CSV table of C-alpha atoms and ligand atoms in Angstrom, one decimal:
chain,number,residue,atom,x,y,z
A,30,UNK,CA,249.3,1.4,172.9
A,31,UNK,CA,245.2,1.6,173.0
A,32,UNK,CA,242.8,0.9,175.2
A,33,UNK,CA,241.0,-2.5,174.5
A,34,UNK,CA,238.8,-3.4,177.0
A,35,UNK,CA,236.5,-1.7,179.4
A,36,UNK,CA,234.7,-3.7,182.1
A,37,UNK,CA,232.5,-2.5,185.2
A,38,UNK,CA,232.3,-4.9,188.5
A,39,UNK,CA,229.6,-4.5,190.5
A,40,UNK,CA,230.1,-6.2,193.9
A,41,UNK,CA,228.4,-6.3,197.3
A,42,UNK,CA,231.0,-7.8,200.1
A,43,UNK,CA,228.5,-6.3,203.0
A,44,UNK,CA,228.5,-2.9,200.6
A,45,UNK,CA,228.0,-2.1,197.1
A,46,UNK,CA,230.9,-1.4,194.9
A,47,UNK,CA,231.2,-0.5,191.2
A,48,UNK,CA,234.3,-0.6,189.8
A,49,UNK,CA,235.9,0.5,186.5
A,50,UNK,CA,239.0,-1.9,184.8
A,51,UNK,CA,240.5,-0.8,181.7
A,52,UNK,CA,242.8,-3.1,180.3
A,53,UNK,CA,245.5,-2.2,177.4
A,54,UNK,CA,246.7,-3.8,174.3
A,55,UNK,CA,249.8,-4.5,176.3
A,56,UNK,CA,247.9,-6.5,179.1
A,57,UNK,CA,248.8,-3.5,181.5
A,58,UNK,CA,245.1,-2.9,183.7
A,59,UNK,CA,244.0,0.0,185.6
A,60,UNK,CA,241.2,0.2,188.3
A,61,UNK,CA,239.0,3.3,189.0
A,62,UNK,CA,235.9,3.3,191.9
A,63,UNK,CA,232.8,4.0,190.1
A,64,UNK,CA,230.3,4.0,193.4
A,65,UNK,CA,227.5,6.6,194.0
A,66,UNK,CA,225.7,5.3,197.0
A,67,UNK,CA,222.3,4.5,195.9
A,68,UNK,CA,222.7,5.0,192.5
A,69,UNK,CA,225.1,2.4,191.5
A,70,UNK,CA,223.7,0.8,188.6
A,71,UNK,CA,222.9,4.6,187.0
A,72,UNK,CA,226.6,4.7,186.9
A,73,UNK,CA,227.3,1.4,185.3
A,74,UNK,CA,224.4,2.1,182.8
A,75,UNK,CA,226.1,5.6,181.8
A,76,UNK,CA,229.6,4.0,181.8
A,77,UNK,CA,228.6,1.0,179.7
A,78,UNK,CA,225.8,2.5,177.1
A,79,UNK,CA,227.6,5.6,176.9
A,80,UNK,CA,231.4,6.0,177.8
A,81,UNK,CA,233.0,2.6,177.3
A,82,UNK,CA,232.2,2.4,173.4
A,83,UNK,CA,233.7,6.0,172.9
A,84,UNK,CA,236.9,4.7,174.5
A,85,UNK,CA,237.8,1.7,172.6
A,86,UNK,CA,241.1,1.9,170.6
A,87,UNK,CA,242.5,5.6,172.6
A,88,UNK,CA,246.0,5.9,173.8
A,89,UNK,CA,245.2,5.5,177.5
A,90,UNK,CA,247.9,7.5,177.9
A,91,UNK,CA,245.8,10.5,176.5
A,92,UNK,CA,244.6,11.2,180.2
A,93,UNK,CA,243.7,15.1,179.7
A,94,UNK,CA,242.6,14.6,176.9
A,95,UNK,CA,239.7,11.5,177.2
A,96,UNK,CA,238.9,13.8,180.6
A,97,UNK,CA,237.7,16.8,178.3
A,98,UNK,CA,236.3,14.5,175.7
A,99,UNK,CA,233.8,12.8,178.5
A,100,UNK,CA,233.5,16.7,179.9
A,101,UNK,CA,233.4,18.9,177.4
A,102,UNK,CA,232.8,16.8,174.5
A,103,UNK,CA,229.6,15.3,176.4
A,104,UNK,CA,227.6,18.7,175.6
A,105,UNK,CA,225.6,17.9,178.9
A,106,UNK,CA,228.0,18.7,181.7
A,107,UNK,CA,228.6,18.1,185.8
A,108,UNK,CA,226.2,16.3,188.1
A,109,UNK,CA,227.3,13.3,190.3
A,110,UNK,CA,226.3,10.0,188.0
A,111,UNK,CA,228.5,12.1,184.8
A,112,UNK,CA,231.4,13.0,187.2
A,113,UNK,CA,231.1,9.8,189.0
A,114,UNK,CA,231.9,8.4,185.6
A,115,UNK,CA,234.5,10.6,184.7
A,116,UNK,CA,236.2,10.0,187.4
A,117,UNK,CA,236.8,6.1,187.1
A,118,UNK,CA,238.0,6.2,184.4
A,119,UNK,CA,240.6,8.8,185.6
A,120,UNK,CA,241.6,7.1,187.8
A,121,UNK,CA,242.1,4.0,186.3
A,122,UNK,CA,244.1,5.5,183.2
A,123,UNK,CA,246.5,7.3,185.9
A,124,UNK,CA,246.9,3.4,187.5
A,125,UNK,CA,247.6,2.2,183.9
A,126,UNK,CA,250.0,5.2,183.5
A,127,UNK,CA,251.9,4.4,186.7
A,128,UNK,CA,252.1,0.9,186.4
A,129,UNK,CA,253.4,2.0,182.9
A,130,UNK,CA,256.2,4.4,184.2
A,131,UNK,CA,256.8,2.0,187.3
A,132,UNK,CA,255.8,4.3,190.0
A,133,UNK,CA,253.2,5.1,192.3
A,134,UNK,CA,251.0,7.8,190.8
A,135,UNK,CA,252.2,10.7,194.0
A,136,UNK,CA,255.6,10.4,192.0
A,137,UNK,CA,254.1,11.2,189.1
A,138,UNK,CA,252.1,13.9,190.3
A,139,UNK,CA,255.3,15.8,191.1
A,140,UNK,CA,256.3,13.4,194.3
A,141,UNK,CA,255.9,13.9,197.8
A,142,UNK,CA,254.8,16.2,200.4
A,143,UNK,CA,254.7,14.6,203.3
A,144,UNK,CA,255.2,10.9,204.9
A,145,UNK,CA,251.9,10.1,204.9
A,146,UNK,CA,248.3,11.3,205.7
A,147,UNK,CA,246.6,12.7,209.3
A,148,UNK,CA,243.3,10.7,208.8
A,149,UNK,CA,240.3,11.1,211.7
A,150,UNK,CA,238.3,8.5,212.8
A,151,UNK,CA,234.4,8.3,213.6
A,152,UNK,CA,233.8,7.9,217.5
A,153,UNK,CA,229.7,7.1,217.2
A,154,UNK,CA,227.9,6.9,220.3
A,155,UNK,CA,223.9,6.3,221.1
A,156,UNK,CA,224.5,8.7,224.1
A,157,UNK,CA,226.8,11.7,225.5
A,158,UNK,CA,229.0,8.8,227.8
A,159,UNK,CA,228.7,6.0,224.4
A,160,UNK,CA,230.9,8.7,222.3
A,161,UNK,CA,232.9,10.1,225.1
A,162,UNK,CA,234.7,6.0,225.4
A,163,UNK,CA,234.3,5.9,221.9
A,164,UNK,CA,236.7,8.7,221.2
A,165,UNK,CA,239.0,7.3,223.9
A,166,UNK,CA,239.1,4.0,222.1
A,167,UNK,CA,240.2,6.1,219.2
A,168,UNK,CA,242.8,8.0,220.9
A,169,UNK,CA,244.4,4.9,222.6
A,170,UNK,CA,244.0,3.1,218.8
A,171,UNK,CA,246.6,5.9,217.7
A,172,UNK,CA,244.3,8.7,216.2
A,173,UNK,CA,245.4,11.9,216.3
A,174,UNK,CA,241.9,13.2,215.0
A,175,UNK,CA,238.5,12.4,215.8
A,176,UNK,CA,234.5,12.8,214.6
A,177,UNK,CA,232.4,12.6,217.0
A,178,UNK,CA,228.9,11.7,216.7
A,179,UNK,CA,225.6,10.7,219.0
A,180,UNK,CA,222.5,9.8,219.7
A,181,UNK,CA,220.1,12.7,220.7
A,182,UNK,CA,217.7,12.7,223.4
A,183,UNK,CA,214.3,12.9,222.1
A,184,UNK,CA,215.1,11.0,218.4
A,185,UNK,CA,215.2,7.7,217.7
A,186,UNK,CA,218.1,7.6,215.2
A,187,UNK,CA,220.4,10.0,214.1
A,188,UNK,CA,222.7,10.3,211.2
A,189,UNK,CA,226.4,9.2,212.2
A,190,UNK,CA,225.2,6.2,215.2
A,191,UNK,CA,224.5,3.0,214.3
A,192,UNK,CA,222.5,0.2,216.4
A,193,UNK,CA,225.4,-0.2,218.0
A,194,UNK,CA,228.9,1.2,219.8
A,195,UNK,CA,231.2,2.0,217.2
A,196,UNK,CA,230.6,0.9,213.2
A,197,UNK,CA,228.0,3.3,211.4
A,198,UNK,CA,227.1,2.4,207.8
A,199,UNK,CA,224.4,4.5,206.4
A,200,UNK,CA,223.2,2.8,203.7
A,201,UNK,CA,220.5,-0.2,204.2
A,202,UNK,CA,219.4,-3.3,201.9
A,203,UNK,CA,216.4,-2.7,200.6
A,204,UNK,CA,214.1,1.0,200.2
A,205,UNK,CA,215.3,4.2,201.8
A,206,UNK,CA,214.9,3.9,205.5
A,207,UNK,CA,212.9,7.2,207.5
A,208,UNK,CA,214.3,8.7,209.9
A,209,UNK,CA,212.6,11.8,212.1
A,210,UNK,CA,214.7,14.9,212.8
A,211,UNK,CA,214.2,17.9,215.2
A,212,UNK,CA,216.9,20.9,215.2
A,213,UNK,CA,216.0,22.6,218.2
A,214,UNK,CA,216.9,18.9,220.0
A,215,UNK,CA,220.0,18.4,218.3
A,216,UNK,CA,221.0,22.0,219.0
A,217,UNK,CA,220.6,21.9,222.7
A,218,UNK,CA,222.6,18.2,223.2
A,219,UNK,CA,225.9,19.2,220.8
A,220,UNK,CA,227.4,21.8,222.8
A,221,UNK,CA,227.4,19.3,225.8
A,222,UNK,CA,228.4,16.4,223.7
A,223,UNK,CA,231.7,18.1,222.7
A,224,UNK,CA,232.1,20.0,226.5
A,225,UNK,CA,232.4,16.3,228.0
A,226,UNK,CA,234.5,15.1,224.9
A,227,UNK,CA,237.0,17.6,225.3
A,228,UNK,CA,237.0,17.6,229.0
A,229,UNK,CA,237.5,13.6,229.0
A,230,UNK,CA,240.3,14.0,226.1
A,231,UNK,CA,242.4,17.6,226.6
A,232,UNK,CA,243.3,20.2,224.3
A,233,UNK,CA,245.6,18.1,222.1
A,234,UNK,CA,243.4,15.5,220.2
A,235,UNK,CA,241.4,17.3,217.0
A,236,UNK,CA,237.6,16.7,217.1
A,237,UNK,CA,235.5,17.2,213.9
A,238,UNK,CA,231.7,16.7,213.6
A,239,UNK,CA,229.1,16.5,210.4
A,240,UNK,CA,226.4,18.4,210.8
A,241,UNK,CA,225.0,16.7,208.2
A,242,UNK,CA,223.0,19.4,205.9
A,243,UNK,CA,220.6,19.6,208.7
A,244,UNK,CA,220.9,23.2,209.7
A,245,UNK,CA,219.9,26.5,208.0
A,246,UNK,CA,222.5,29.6,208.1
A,247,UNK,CA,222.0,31.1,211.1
A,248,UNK,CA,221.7,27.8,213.2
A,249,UNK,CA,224.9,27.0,211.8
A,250,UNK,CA,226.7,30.0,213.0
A,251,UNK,CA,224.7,29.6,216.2
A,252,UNK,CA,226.0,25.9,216.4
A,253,UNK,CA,229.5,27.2,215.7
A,254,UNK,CA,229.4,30.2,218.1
A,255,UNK,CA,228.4,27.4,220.7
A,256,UNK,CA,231.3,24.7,220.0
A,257,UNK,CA,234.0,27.8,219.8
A,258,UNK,CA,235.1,26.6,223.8
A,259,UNK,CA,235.6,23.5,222.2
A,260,UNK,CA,238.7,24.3,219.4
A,261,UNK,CA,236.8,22.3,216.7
A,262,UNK,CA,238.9,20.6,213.9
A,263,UNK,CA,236.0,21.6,211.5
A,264,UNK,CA,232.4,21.4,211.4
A,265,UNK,CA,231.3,19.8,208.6
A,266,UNK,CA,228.3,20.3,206.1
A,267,UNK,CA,226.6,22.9,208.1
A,268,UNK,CA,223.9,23.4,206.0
A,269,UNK,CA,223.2,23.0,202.2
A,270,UNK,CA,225.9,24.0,200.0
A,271,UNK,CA,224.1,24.8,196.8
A,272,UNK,CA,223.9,28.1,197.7
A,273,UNK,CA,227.6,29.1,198.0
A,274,UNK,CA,226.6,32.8,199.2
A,275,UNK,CA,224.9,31.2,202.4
A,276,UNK,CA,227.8,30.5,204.1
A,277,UNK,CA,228.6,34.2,204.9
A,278,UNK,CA,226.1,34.4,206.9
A,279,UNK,CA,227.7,31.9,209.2
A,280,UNK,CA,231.2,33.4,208.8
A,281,UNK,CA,230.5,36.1,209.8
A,282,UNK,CA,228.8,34.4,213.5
A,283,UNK,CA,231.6,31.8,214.2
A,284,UNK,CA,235.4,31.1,213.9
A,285,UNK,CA,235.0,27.1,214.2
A,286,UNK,CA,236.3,26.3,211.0
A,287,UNK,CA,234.0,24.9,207.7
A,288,UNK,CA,234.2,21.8,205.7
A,289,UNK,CA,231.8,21.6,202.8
A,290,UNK,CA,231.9,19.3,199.9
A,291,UNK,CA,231.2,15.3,200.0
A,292,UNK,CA,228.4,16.1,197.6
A,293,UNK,CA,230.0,18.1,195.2
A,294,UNK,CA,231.2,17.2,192.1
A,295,UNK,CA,232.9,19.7,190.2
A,296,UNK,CA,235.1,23.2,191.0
A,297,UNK,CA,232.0,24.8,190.2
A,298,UNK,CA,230.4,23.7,193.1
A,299,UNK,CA,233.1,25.2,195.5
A,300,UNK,CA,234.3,28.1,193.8
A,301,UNK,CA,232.9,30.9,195.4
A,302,UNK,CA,232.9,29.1,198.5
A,303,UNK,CA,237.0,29.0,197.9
A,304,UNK,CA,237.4,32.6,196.4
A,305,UNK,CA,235.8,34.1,199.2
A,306,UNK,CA,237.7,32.2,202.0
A,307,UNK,CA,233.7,30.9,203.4
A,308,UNK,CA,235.1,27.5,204.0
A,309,UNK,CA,238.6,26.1,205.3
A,310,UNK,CA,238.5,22.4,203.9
A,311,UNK,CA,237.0,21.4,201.0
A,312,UNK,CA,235.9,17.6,200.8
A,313,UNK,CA,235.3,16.4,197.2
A,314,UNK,CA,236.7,13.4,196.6
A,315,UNK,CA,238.1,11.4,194.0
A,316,UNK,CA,235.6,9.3,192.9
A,317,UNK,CA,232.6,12.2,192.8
A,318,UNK,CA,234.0,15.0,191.1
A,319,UNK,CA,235.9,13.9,188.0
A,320,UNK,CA,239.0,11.7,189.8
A,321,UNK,CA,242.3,13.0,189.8
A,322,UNK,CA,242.4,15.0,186.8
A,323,UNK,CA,239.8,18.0,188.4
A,324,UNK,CA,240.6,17.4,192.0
A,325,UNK,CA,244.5,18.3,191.4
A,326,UNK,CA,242.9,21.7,189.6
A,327,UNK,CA,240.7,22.4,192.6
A,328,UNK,CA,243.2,21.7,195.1
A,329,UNK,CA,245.6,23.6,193.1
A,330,UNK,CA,242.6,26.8,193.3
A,331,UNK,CA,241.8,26.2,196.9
A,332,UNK,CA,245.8,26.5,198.2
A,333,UNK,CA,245.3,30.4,196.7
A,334,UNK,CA,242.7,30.8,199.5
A,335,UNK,CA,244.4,28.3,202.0
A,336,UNK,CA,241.9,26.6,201.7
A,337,UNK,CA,243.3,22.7,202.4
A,338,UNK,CA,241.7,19.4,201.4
A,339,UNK,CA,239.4,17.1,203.6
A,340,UNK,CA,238.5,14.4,201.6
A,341,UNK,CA,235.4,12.5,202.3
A,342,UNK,CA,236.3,8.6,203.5
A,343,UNK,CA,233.3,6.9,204.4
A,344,UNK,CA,232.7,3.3,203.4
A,345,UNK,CA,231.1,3.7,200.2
A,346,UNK,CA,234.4,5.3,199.1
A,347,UNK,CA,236.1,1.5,197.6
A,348,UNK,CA,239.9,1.1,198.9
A,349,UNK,CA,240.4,2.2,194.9
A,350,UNK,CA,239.3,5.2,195.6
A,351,UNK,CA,240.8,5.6,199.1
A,352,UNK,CA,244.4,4.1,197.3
A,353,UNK,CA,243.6,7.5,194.9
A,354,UNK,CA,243.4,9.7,197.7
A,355,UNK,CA,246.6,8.1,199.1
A,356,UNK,CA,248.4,9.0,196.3
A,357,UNK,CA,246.8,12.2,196.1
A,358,UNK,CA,247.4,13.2,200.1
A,359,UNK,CA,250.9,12.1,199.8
A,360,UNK,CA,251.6,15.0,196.7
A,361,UNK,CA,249.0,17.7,197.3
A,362,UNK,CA,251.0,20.9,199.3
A,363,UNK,CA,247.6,22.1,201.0
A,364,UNK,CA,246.4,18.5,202.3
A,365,UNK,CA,244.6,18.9,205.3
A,366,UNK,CA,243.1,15.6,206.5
A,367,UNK,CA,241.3,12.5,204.8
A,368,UNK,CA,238.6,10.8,206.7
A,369,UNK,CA,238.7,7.4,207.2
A,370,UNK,CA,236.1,4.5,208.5
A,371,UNK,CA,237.8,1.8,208.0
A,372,UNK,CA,236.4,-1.4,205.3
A,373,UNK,CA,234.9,-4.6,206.4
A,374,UNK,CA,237.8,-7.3,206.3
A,375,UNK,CA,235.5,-8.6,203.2
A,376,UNK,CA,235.8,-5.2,201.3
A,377,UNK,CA,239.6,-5.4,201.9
A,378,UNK,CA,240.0,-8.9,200.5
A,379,UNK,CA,238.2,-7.8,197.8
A,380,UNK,CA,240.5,-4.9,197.2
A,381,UNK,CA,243.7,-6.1,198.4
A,382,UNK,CA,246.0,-2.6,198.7
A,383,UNK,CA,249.4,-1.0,199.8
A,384,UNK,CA,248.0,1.9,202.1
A,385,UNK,CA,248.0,1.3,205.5
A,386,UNK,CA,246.8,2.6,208.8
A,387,UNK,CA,249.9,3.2,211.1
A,388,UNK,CA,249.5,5.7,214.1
A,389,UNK,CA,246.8,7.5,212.6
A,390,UNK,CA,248.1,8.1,209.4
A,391,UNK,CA,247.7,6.7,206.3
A,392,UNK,CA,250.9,5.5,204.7
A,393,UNK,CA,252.0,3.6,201.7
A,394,UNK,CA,255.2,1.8,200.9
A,395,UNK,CA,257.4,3.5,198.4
A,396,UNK,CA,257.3,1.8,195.2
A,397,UNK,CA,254.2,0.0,193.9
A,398,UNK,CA,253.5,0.7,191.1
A,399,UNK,CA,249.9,3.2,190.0
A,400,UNK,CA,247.1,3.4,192.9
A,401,UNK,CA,248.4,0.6,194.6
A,402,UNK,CA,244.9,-1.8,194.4
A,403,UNK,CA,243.7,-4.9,192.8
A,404,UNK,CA,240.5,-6.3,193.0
A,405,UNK,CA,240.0,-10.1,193.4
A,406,UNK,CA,237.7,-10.8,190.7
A,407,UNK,CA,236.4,-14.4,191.9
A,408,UNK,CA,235.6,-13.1,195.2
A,409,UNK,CA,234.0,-10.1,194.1
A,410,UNK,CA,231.5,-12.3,191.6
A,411,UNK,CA,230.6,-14.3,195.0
A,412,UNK,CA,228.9,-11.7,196.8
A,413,UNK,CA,226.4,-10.0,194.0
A,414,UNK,CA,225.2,-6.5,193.6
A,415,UNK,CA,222.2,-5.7,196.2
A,416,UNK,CA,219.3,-3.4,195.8
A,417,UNK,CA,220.7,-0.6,199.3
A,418,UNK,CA,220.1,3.4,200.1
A,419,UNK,CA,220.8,5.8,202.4
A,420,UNK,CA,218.1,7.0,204.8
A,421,UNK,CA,215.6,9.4,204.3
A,422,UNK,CA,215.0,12.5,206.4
A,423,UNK,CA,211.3,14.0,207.8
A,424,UNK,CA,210.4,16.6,210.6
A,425,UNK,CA,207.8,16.1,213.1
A,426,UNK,CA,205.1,17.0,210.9
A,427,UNK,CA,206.2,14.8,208.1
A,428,UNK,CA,207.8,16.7,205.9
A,429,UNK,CA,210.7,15.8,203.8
A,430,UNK,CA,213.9,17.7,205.2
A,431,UNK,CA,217.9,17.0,203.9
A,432,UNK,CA,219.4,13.7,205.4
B,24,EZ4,O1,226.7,10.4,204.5
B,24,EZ4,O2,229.2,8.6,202.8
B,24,EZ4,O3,231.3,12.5,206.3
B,24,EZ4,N1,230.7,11.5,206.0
B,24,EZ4,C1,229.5,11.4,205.6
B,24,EZ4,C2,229.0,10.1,205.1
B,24,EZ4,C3,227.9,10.2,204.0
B,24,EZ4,C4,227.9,9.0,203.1
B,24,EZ4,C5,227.0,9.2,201.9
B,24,EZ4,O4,227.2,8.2,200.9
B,24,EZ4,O5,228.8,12.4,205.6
B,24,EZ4,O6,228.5,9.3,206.1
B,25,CO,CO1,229.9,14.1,205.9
């Protein structure tokens, strides 16, 4: 059997998708998510001009193998637009392989671990009262887990609220939107934000929040000292990550747990951070750091630590990707939660799939057969690839700071 045709499918039903198929000599296809928000098409260039012609003619049943080739055998290693890469086609060879063996790809990744996966849901609100319904809504919806998110007195927009109650998509048609920020204001308003949460909600519902890479170490562990009352889930991203050794500083101010690693894209990124027991989730996903293949190793290194997985699920993660993670929550011993903001229902008649919300986890029916996804082709071609990026982030004074 040999692979013997590689496509890409870039498609915008509200949101941009780029999507890897693979097809067989046998006719058996595979799909892999290929999307790096705002940098599509440098994924689909490096896929097209520099992976698919390298492909043709392998066993696609050489998984490991074509993984080390496109890592190791690249010379030039890591960063998000390779791993991004990488990481479709991963994914879609283990689709191929389970459609092969006739079984969903947890079975093959040594079966299951649980009957489905905890998710959280994002309650956004433009004020304190705004989120406090928002997370009500998502309590009476059947979530047992919740982000919440809001406006701050003082800025204009902040990262997690949208124009409106309730759906949030960052990324924007056309150039990079601005946006101001100001630490000391969002410092002062989260504390309350989560005081009023919890005292509208109780003890037993599990609130997360994304700090968003705003903060430097020792806000963060202020930030996390000042939420302790609250019983955090996590607190996510609290400041850049490049700099594994940074986040000892805040360990050693807070016990509110740590979630770090939407940005990351390969065990490199996360292994001190995992070795030194500095974080307590660890949120690569999938599609950005080299697809099943590596994630299975890291998750496999973080459960020394007990460290457990918290992979990202925000829209720009396709339903491929999120019917990946599916398969991937269902095996993986030390899953912890997957995030989930739920796709337009555009996106999800584009990729028609097997998971399903129910109760507030994610489940999937026993046997179908690889990631459980398809993508409708004809619908996909009617809504074209458009030019979209995340925001932009500047202080008061103008200068550039993380978004
Ligand atoms: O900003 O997915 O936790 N979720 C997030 C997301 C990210 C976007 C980036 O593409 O931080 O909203
Ligand atoms: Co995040």
């Amino acid at each position: 059997m040999k692979i013997e045709r590689l496509q890409t499918i870039v498609t915008c039903p509200g949101r941009n998708f780029v999507t890897v198929k693979i097809t067989t000599s046998d006719g058996v296809h595979g799909l892999g998510d290929a999307t790096l928000n705002g940098r599509e098409l440098a994924v689909r260039a490096y896929l097209e001009e520099h992976v698919f012609p390298c492909l043709v003619g392998r066993d696609p049943r050489d998984i490991e193998d074509i993984w080390q080739y496109l890592y190791r055998g690249a010379y030039w290693r890591r960063g998000p637009v390779t791993m991004t890469a990488i990481a479709a086609i991963d994914m879609a060879l283990w689709d191929i392989l389970g459609k092969l063996a006739g079984m969903p790809v947890y079975r093959l990744l040594g079966g299951r671990s649980r009957a489905g996966l905890m998710v959280y849901g994002h309650a956004n609100g433009r004020d304190h009262e705004e989120a406090v319904d928002e997370v009500r809504r998502h309590v009476e919806a059947g979530y047992q887990a919740v982000r919440v998110q809001s406006g701050v007195p003082g800025l204009d927009k902040v990262y997690g609220v949208g124009p409106a109650a309730g759906f949030y998509e960052p990324a924007q048609k056309g150039l990079p939107p601005e946006e101001r920020w100001d630490t000391a204001l969002y410092l002062r308003h989260t504390p309350e934000l989560f005081r009023k949460v919890r005292e509208a909600v109780g003890p037993d519902v599990h609130l997360l929040h994304d700090a968003h890479h705003r903060l430097t170490p020792i806000e963060a562990g202020r930030l996390g000292k000042d939420l302790e009352p609250y019983r955090l889930f996590w607190l996510e991203d609290p400041t850049p990550a490049e700099n594994q050794e940074s986040f000892r500083l805040i360990r050693q101010h807070t016990t509110t747990p740590l979630a770090v690693g939407e940005v990351f894209n390969s065990v490199w990124d996360c292994k001190d951070l995992i070795r030194e027991q500095l974080i307590d989730y660890i949120r690569s996903t999938l599609v950005h750091a080299g697809g099943i293949t590596h994630l299975r190793r890291i998750a496999d290194y973080a459960a020394l630590y007990q460290v457990r997985t918290g992979f990202h699920g925000a829209t720009d993660l396709s339903p491929v990707c999120m019917a990946a993670a599916v398969n991937f929550g269902l095996w993986a011993p030390n899953f912890g939660i997957q995030e989930l903001m739920p796709h337009s229902a555009l996106t999800d008649a584009v990729f028609p799939h097997a998971y399903r919300f129910d109760k507030g986890f994610l489940v999937m029916d026993d046997e179908v057969p690889g990631l459980g996804v398809e993508i409708d082709e004809a619908l996909a071609a009617q809504h074209p690839y458009e030019r979209a990026y995340l925001p932009v982030a500047r202080l008061r004074d103008g200068a550039m700071w993380n978004w």
